[in-house]
């Protein structure tokens, strides 16, 4: 009999995460079975476990920043073999023949299966994520991980990394541009590192003055305390591109105002409620607001390889699974430096 997989789950929106166990499917011909070593903690895990966006099915096992070791493959799998390092991000399947899938943008497939809280088309029920000992995933959604990288610090790249890398590439952020990053959490600190690596001049907008020194270390040239209205006033029409990673309600007016003519504000943070849009700041002078969702599998592999090549990883705080509820509380207080990563060995 297949052994049970130990995990942590939220049983309701109002209850803390608690120990839970369930059975993963045996690998199908195209599946890879991975023993999970590390799983990053994304603010989306909190939004979902607490049903802040609506649509959460319980029990909910979050986690979509997964790094582990292959422990079995189906007979058609050629890319991976037992013992290889492997990673899984926010998606575990998609239709593979719609226009989005054909353009390597599986995240926009109408039939995408997310790593957790999606209907599980193979096993029934819904998908369970990486706060667990193992996962079984179709080989097309498994990423390669180089053996010379820090595995724990690599895990958050699977969401925080690709979610910031993808829009910076899509909007062609490069040398000579002035880029703003709003919020220095998991996503924000990677946005600062990538924008800096791509040659842009980076300013961090933060509510946390004590994060200034770290932001400079990550590559920000300037720090603006967003609660300081005078400092915000001085930013008017300075930026080509601003990436907003904030997880809670906040005012967009000042960030739109900080864009030059034709500048773009890209939303990647998803506050639980709709944000008011100050339209005058958009139409004068012809600014744009856009959104971006993670990134496709090909681009995720490109990002992992880019980071391994350039020595870019996440700044993390490694935790045991029994610290997860406290980690959530600290993230809500913006007190994370800069990603919690669960050592899955602590589930034993
Ligand atoms: P996180 O680590 O908790 O960081 C969020 C940061 O936002 C905080 O550290 C804080 O930075 C700032 N912040 C928090 N509350 C704020 C408030 N009330 N006003 C202003 N700033 C505030 O979260 P994360 O994991 O980076 O995720 C950020 C958001 O992105 C979440 O909503 C998440 O669901 C979303 N997300 C989206 C995608 C996508 O594909 N689009 C993917 C992953 C995550 P400072 O201390 O610097 O102010
Ligand atoms: Zn995430």
Short mmCIF file of C-alpha atoms and ligand atoms in Angstrom, two decimals:
data_model
loop_
_atom_site.label_atom_id
_atom_site.label_comp_id
_atom_site.label_asym_id
_atom_site.label_seq_id
_atom_site.Cartn_x
_atom_site.Cartn_y
_atom_site.Cartn_z
CA UNK A 1 0.00 0.00 0.00
CA UNK A 2 1.24 3.53 -0.79
CA UNK A 3 2.29 5.19 2.47
CA UNK A 4 0.51 8.27 3.71
CA UNK A 5 2.12 11.64 3.03
CA UNK A 6 2.46 13.78 6.14
CA UNK A 7 1.45 17.39 5.69
CA UNK A 8 0.07 20.52 7.35
CA UNK A 9 -3.38 21.76 6.39
CA UNK A 10 -5.91 24.44 7.22
CA UNK A 11 -9.22 22.74 8.01
CA UNK A 12 -11.17 26.02 7.77
CA UNK A 13 -10.57 29.69 7.01
CA UNK A 14 -10.52 30.53 10.68
CA UNK A 15 -8.37 27.70 12.04
CA UNK A 16 -4.56 27.48 12.20
CA UNK A 17 -2.66 24.96 10.10
CA UNK A 18 -2.43 21.57 11.83
CA UNK A 19 -0.89 18.15 11.04
CA UNK A 20 -2.76 16.23 8.33
CA UNK A 21 -2.02 13.24 6.14
CA UNK A 22 -3.26 11.93 2.82
CA UNK A 23 -2.20 9.61 -0.02
CA UNK A 24 -0.45 10.79 -3.19
CA UNK A 25 -1.21 8.85 -6.37
CA UNK A 26 1.30 6.31 -7.65
CA UNK A 27 3.24 7.76 -10.60
CA UNK A 28 1.44 7.43 -13.97
CA UNK A 29 3.61 6.80 -17.08
CA UNK A 30 4.45 10.53 -17.42
CA UNK A 31 4.73 11.34 -13.72
CA UNK A 32 7.65 12.18 -11.50
CA UNK A 33 7.48 11.46 -7.78
CA UNK A 34 9.42 13.94 -5.67
CA UNK A 35 10.40 13.72 -2.01
CA UNK A 36 10.10 17.34 -0.91
CA UNK A 37 13.11 18.89 0.84
CA UNK A 38 12.07 22.55 1.08
CA UNK A 39 8.93 24.58 0.48
CA UNK A 40 8.77 28.38 0.50
CA UNK A 41 5.91 30.26 2.16
CA UNK A 42 4.14 32.65 -0.21
CA UNK A 43 1.60 35.27 0.87
CA UNK A 44 -0.82 33.56 -1.57
CA UNK A 45 -0.69 30.58 0.82
CA UNK A 46 -2.11 32.83 3.54
CA UNK A 47 -4.75 34.42 1.27
CA UNK A 48 -5.87 30.90 0.27
CA UNK A 49 -5.66 29.14 3.66
CA UNK A 50 -7.76 31.96 5.13
CA UNK A 51 -10.08 32.04 2.11
CA UNK A 52 -9.43 35.77 1.62
CA UNK A 53 -9.96 35.56 -2.15
CA UNK A 54 -12.94 33.19 -1.93
CA UNK A 55 -13.03 29.72 -3.48
CA UNK A 56 -10.85 27.78 -1.04
CA UNK A 57 -11.69 24.09 -0.63
CA UNK A 58 -10.76 22.58 2.75
CA UNK A 59 -8.71 20.85 3.93
CA UNK A 60 -6.15 23.14 2.27
CA UNK A 61 -2.49 22.09 2.06
CA UNK A 62 -0.71 25.19 0.69
CA UNK A 63 2.78 25.44 -0.80
CA UNK A 64 3.93 26.10 -4.37
CA UNK A 65 7.65 26.78 -4.00
CA UNK A 66 8.89 23.20 -3.94
CA UNK A 67 12.39 21.76 -4.23
CA UNK A 68 13.09 18.08 -3.71
CA UNK A 69 14.66 14.87 -4.95
CA UNK A 70 13.15 12.48 -7.48
CA UNK A 71 12.09 9.21 -5.87
CA UNK A 72 10.47 7.37 -8.77
CA UNK A 73 9.39 8.03 -12.35
CA UNK A 74 6.75 6.66 -14.71
CA UNK A 75 7.87 4.52 -17.67
CA UNK A 76 7.67 7.35 -20.24
CA UNK A 77 9.78 9.78 -18.24
CA UNK A 78 13.15 10.49 -19.89
CA UNK A 79 14.06 13.90 -18.47
CA UNK A 80 14.37 12.79 -14.82
CA UNK A 81 15.64 9.78 -12.98
CA UNK A 82 15.69 8.73 -9.36
CA UNK A 83 18.06 10.83 -7.27
CA UNK A 84 17.86 13.98 -9.47
CA UNK A 85 17.04 17.32 -7.89
CA UNK A 86 13.75 18.73 -9.12
CA UNK A 87 11.37 21.61 -8.47
CA UNK A 88 7.67 22.35 -8.80
CA UNK A 89 6.06 25.78 -8.83
CA UNK A 90 2.47 27.02 -8.93
CA UNK A 91 1.15 24.68 -11.67
CA UNK A 92 1.05 20.89 -12.04
CA UNK A 93 -0.89 20.51 -15.30
CA UNK A 94 -2.59 22.32 -18.20
CA UNK A 95 -4.38 21.34 -21.44
CA UNK A 96 -1.18 21.62 -23.59
CA UNK A 97 -2.99 22.56 -26.80
CA UNK A 98 -4.77 25.90 -26.34
CA UNK A 99 -3.16 29.11 -27.69
CA UNK A 100 -1.73 29.99 -24.24
CA UNK A 101 -0.19 26.53 -23.78
CA UNK A 102 1.20 26.64 -27.33
CA UNK A 103 2.91 29.95 -26.50
CA UNK A 104 4.39 28.51 -23.26
CA UNK A 105 2.01 30.58 -21.14
CA UNK A 106 0.32 27.67 -19.35
CA UNK A 107 -0.58 29.95 -16.44
CA UNK A 108 -3.29 31.45 -18.67
CA UNK A 109 -4.70 28.11 -19.87
CA UNK A 110 -8.41 27.88 -19.00
CA UNK A 111 -7.76 24.32 -17.89
CA UNK A 112 -4.65 24.91 -15.77
CA UNK A 113 -4.30 22.85 -12.58
CA UNK A 114 -2.64 24.82 -9.82
CA UNK A 115 -0.43 23.01 -7.33
CA UNK A 116 -2.97 23.41 -4.54
CA UNK A 117 -6.65 24.27 -4.27
CA UNK A 118 -7.43 23.24 -7.88
CA UNK A 119 -9.75 20.41 -8.92
CA UNK A 120 -7.48 17.35 -9.25
CA UNK A 121 -8.33 15.93 -12.69
CA UNK A 122 -6.30 12.78 -12.13
CA UNK A 123 -7.14 11.66 -8.61
CA UNK A 124 -10.40 13.53 -7.96
CA UNK A 125 -10.89 15.93 -5.07
CA UNK A 126 -8.56 18.89 -5.10
CA UNK A 127 -4.80 19.34 -5.28
CA UNK A 128 -2.56 19.46 -2.20
CA UNK A 129 0.61 21.56 -2.18
CA UNK A 130 4.12 21.45 -0.86
CA UNK A 131 3.66 21.67 2.91
CA UNK A 132 3.94 17.89 2.60
CA UNK A 133 6.54 15.14 2.31
CA UNK A 134 6.06 14.24 -1.35
CA UNK A 135 4.33 15.22 -4.58
CA UNK A 136 3.59 13.44 -7.87
CA UNK A 137 3.60 15.68 -10.95
CA UNK A 138 3.43 15.30 -14.73
CA UNK A 139 7.02 15.59 -16.05
CA UNK A 140 6.17 18.64 -18.20
CA UNK A 141 5.58 20.64 -15.00
CA UNK A 142 8.77 19.57 -13.22
CA UNK A 143 11.78 21.89 -13.33
CA UNK A 144 15.47 20.99 -13.27
CA UNK A 145 17.62 22.26 -10.39
CA UNK A 146 21.43 22.45 -10.58
CA UNK A 147 23.29 20.57 -7.88
CA UNK A 148 25.58 23.52 -7.03
CA UNK A 149 22.83 25.84 -5.75
CA UNK A 150 21.55 26.41 -2.20
CA UNK A 151 18.38 24.33 -2.30
CA UNK A 152 16.48 26.09 0.48
CA UNK A 153 17.20 29.52 -1.02
CA UNK A 154 16.19 28.23 -4.46
CA UNK A 155 12.70 27.10 -3.42
CA UNK A 156 11.13 30.60 -3.37
CA UNK A 157 12.26 31.19 -6.95
CA UNK A 158 9.44 28.85 -8.01
CA UNK A 159 6.89 31.57 -7.25
CA UNK A 160 8.47 34.77 -5.87
CA UNK A 161 11.26 34.46 -8.45
CA UNK A 162 9.26 33.78 -11.60
CA UNK A 163 6.44 36.19 -10.65
CA UNK A 164 8.90 39.09 -10.62
CA UNK A 165 11.25 37.88 -13.40
CA UNK A 166 8.42 37.42 -15.92
CA UNK A 167 6.96 40.98 -15.94
CA UNK A 168 10.43 42.56 -15.85
CA UNK A 169 11.29 40.55 -18.99
CA UNK A 170 7.88 41.05 -20.65
CA UNK A 171 8.08 44.85 -20.27
CA UNK A 172 11.77 44.73 -21.27
CA UNK A 173 13.20 46.41 -18.20
CA UNK A 174 16.83 47.22 -18.94
CA UNK A 175 19.73 49.59 -18.45
CA UNK A 176 18.82 53.25 -18.58
CA UNK A 177 15.38 52.78 -17.03
CA UNK A 178 14.18 53.95 -13.66
CA UNK A 179 12.24 51.18 -11.93
CA UNK A 180 10.23 51.32 -8.70
CA UNK A 181 9.45 48.27 -6.55
CA UNK A 182 6.61 48.60 -4.04
CA UNK A 183 6.94 46.41 -0.91
CA UNK A 184 9.99 44.48 0.30
CA UNK A 185 8.67 41.02 1.09
CA UNK A 186 9.24 37.74 -0.75
CA UNK A 187 8.28 39.02 -4.20
CA UNK A 188 9.59 42.55 -3.66
CA UNK A 189 13.11 41.55 -2.66
CA UNK A 190 13.38 39.38 -5.80
CA UNK A 191 12.04 42.24 -7.95
CA UNK A 192 14.80 44.50 -6.57
CA UNK A 193 17.47 41.86 -7.29
CA UNK A 194 16.23 41.15 -10.84
CA UNK A 195 15.68 44.79 -11.86
CA UNK A 196 19.20 45.52 -10.62
CA UNK A 197 20.62 42.48 -12.48
CA UNK A 198 18.91 43.67 -15.68
CA UNK A 199 20.72 47.02 -15.36
CA UNK A 200 17.87 49.30 -14.24
CA UNK A 201 18.18 52.01 -11.59
CA UNK A 202 16.00 50.73 -8.73
CA UNK A 203 14.01 52.58 -6.06
CA UNK A 204 12.23 50.72 -3.28
CA UNK A 205 8.95 52.06 -1.91
CA UNK A 206 8.43 50.62 1.56
CA UNK A 207 6.37 51.09 4.70
CA UNK A 208 9.27 49.65 6.75
CA UNK A 209 12.19 52.09 7.26
CA UNK A 210 14.24 49.32 8.92
CA UNK A 211 14.46 47.46 5.58
CA UNK A 212 16.50 50.24 3.90
CA UNK A 213 19.95 48.70 4.44
CA UNK A 214 18.82 45.31 3.11
CA UNK A 215 17.19 46.94 0.08
CA UNK A 216 20.53 48.61 -0.75
CA UNK A 217 22.30 45.28 -0.38
CA UNK A 218 19.79 43.74 -2.85
CA UNK A 219 20.57 46.50 -5.37
CA UNK A 220 18.21 49.42 -4.72
CA UNK A 221 19.84 52.81 -5.19
CA UNK A 222 17.12 54.77 -3.40
CA UNK A 223 14.60 54.04 -0.66
CA UNK A 224 11.35 55.98 -0.34
CA UNK A 225 9.22 55.59 2.79
CA UNK A 226 5.74 55.42 1.30
CA UNK A 227 4.06 56.81 4.44
CA UNK A 228 6.06 60.06 4.04
CA UNK A 229 3.82 62.23 1.87
CA UNK A 230 6.52 64.81 1.12
CA UNK A 231 8.92 62.11 -0.03
CA UNK A 232 6.16 60.60 -2.23
CA UNK A 233 5.40 64.05 -3.70
CA UNK A 234 9.03 64.29 -4.83
CA UNK A 235 8.64 61.11 -6.94
CA UNK A 236 6.13 62.58 -9.42
CA UNK A 237 6.90 61.61 -13.06
CA UNK A 238 10.25 59.93 -12.25
CA UNK A 239 9.70 56.27 -13.21
CA UNK A 240 9.47 54.24 -16.43
CA UNK A 241 8.11 51.17 -14.68
CA UNK A 242 6.80 50.31 -11.22
CA UNK A 243 6.09 46.80 -9.95
CA UNK A 244 3.62 46.63 -7.04
CA UNK A 245 3.93 43.56 -4.77
CA UNK A 246 1.74 44.70 -1.88
CA UNK A 247 -0.53 42.04 -0.35
CA UNK A 248 -3.01 44.42 1.32
CA UNK A 249 -5.18 47.43 0.53
CA UNK A 250 -3.16 50.53 -0.40
CA UNK A 251 -3.43 53.70 -2.46
CA UNK A 252 -2.43 53.42 -6.13
CA UNK A 253 -2.67 57.17 -6.85
CA UNK A 254 0.83 58.06 -5.70
CA UNK A 255 2.41 55.21 -7.68
CA UNK A 256 0.57 56.13 -10.87
CA UNK A 257 1.64 59.73 -10.24
CA UNK A 258 5.25 58.61 -9.94
CA UNK A 259 5.24 57.27 -13.53
CA UNK A 260 6.55 59.29 -16.48
CA UNK A 261 4.36 59.72 -19.58
CA UNK A 262 3.64 56.23 -21.01
CA UNK A 263 5.04 54.59 -17.87
CA UNK A 264 3.58 51.29 -16.63
CA UNK A 265 2.44 50.18 -13.18
CA UNK A 266 2.30 46.38 -13.01
CA UNK A 267 0.22 44.83 -10.24
CA UNK A 268 1.40 41.47 -8.98
CA UNK A 269 0.26 41.72 -5.36
CA UNK A 270 -3.38 40.69 -4.95
CA UNK A 271 -5.09 42.55 -2.11
CA UNK A 272 -8.21 40.69 -0.97
CA UNK A 273 -10.49 43.59 -1.94
CA UNK A 274 -10.66 45.72 -5.12
CA UNK A 275 -8.47 48.85 -5.06
CA UNK A 276 -9.83 52.26 -6.12
CA UNK A 277 -8.32 53.48 -9.41
CA UNK A 278 -7.67 57.27 -9.57
CA UNK A 279 -8.43 57.68 -13.28
CA UNK A 280 -7.00 61.20 -13.74
CA UNK A 281 -3.57 59.88 -12.76
CA UNK A 282 -3.93 57.33 -15.53
CA UNK A 283 -5.08 59.51 -18.43
CA UNK A 284 -2.71 62.38 -17.71
CA UNK A 285 -0.09 61.75 -19.01
CA UNK A 286 -1.15 58.52 -20.76
CA UNK A 287 0.01 56.03 -18.13
CA UNK A 288 -0.79 52.32 -18.07
CA UNK A 289 -1.75 49.87 -15.37
CA UNK A 290 -1.31 46.13 -16.00
CA UNK A 291 -1.14 42.81 -14.21
CA UNK A 292 1.00 39.69 -14.42
CA UNK A 293 0.57 36.12 -13.18
CA UNK A 294 3.59 33.92 -12.32
CA UNK A 295 5.24 32.72 -15.60
CA UNK A 296 5.19 29.70 -17.93
CA UNK A 297 7.27 26.57 -17.44
CA UNK A 298 9.87 27.42 -20.12
CA UNK A 299 10.40 30.87 -18.62
CA UNK A 300 10.58 29.40 -15.09
CA UNK A 301 13.40 27.09 -16.22
CA UNK A 302 15.10 30.06 -17.92
CA UNK A 303 14.87 32.02 -14.65
CA UNK A 304 16.26 29.13 -12.56
CA UNK A 305 19.18 28.77 -14.99
CA UNK A 306 19.76 32.56 -15.07
CA UNK A 307 19.91 32.65 -11.28
CA UNK A 308 22.22 29.65 -11.01
CA UNK A 309 24.49 31.31 -13.59
CA UNK A 310 24.51 34.71 -11.84
CA UNK A 311 24.47 33.45 -8.24
CA UNK A 312 21.09 35.05 -7.48
CA UNK A 313 19.02 33.42 -4.73
CA UNK A 314 16.46 34.45 -2.16
CA UNK A 315 17.27 35.71 1.31
CA UNK A 316 15.48 33.26 3.53
CA UNK A 317 14.66 32.29 7.08
CA UNK A 318 14.51 28.51 7.38
CA UNK A 319 11.75 27.25 9.68
CA UNK A 320 10.33 24.01 10.99
CA UNK A 321 6.76 23.24 9.96
CA UNK A 322 5.43 23.76 13.50
CA UNK A 323 6.41 27.47 13.20
CA UNK A 324 4.09 27.98 10.20
CA UNK A 325 1.25 29.76 12.00
CA UNK A 326 3.66 32.20 13.62
CA UNK A 327 5.35 32.72 10.23
CA UNK A 328 1.95 33.68 8.76
CA UNK A 329 1.39 36.23 11.56
CA UNK A 330 4.83 37.71 10.99
CA UNK A 331 4.25 38.00 7.22
CA UNK A 332 1.00 39.82 7.85
CA UNK A 333 2.99 42.29 10.01
CA UNK A 334 5.49 42.67 7.08
CA UNK A 335 8.08 41.03 9.34
CA UNK A 336 9.78 38.54 7.02
CA UNK A 337 13.40 38.69 5.87
CA UNK A 338 12.57 37.93 3.15
CA UNK A 339 11.02 34.50 2.66
CA UNK A 340 10.21 31.76 5.13
CA UNK A 341 11.23 28.35 3.81
CA UNK A 342 9.99 25.20 5.52
CA UNK A 343 12.54 22.45 6.11
CA UNK A 344 10.28 19.54 5.22
CA UNK A 345 12.45 17.12 7.25
CA UNK A 346 10.66 18.68 10.25
CA UNK A 347 7.44 16.88 9.17
CA UNK A 348 8.87 13.48 10.11
P1 LIG B 1 5.02 39.26 1.60
O1 LIG B 1 6.33 38.57 1.64
O2 LIG B 1 4.14 39.21 2.80
O3 LIG B 1 5.34 40.81 1.24
C1 LIG B 1 4.36 41.77 1.06
C2 LIG B 1 4.97 43.15 1.37
O4 LIG B 1 4.00 44.15 1.05
C3 LIG B 1 5.30 43.38 2.81
O5 LIG B 1 6.53 42.87 3.21
C4 LIG B 1 5.27 44.90 2.90
O6 LIG B 1 6.48 45.46 2.43
C5 LIG B 1 4.17 45.26 1.92
N1 LIG B 1 2.89 45.49 2.61
C6 LIG B 1 2.17 44.62 3.35
N2 LIG B 1 1.04 45.19 3.83
C7 LIG B 1 1.06 46.47 3.37
C8 LIG B 1 0.15 47.57 3.49
N3 LIG B 1 -0.98 47.45 4.21
N4 LIG B 1 0.46 48.72 2.86
C9 LIG B 1 1.59 48.82 2.14
N5 LIG B 1 2.49 47.82 1.99
C10 LIG B 1 2.23 46.67 2.61
O7 LIG B 1 4.14 38.78 0.38
P2 LIG B 1 4.61 38.08 -1.00
O8 LIG B 1 4.69 36.61 -0.80
O9 LIG B 1 5.76 38.83 -1.56
O10 LIG B 1 3.31 38.31 -1.90
C11 LIG B 1 2.87 39.63 -2.21
C12 LIG B 1 1.54 39.60 -2.94
O11 LIG B 1 1.74 39.04 -4.24
C13 LIG B 1 0.47 38.73 -2.27
O12 LIG B 1 -0.79 39.40 -2.41
C14 LIG B 1 0.47 37.46 -3.08
O13 LIG B 1 -0.75 36.77 -3.06
C15 LIG B 1 0.75 38.03 -4.45
N6 LIG B 1 1.30 37.06 -5.42
C16 LIG B 1 0.94 37.22 -6.71
C17 LIG B 1 1.47 36.40 -7.70
C18 LIG B 1 1.13 36.63 -9.13
O14 LIG B 1 1.37 35.72 -9.94
N7 LIG B 1 0.67 37.79 -9.51
C19 LIG B 1 2.33 35.36 -7.32
C20 LIG B 1 2.68 35.23 -5.99
C21 LIG B 1 2.16 36.10 -5.04
P3 LIG B 1 7.19 46.72 3.17
O15 LIG B 1 7.46 46.27 4.58
O16 LIG B 1 8.41 46.92 2.36
O17 LIG B 1 6.22 47.87 3.08
ZN1 LIG B 2 3.19 32.24 -4.58
#
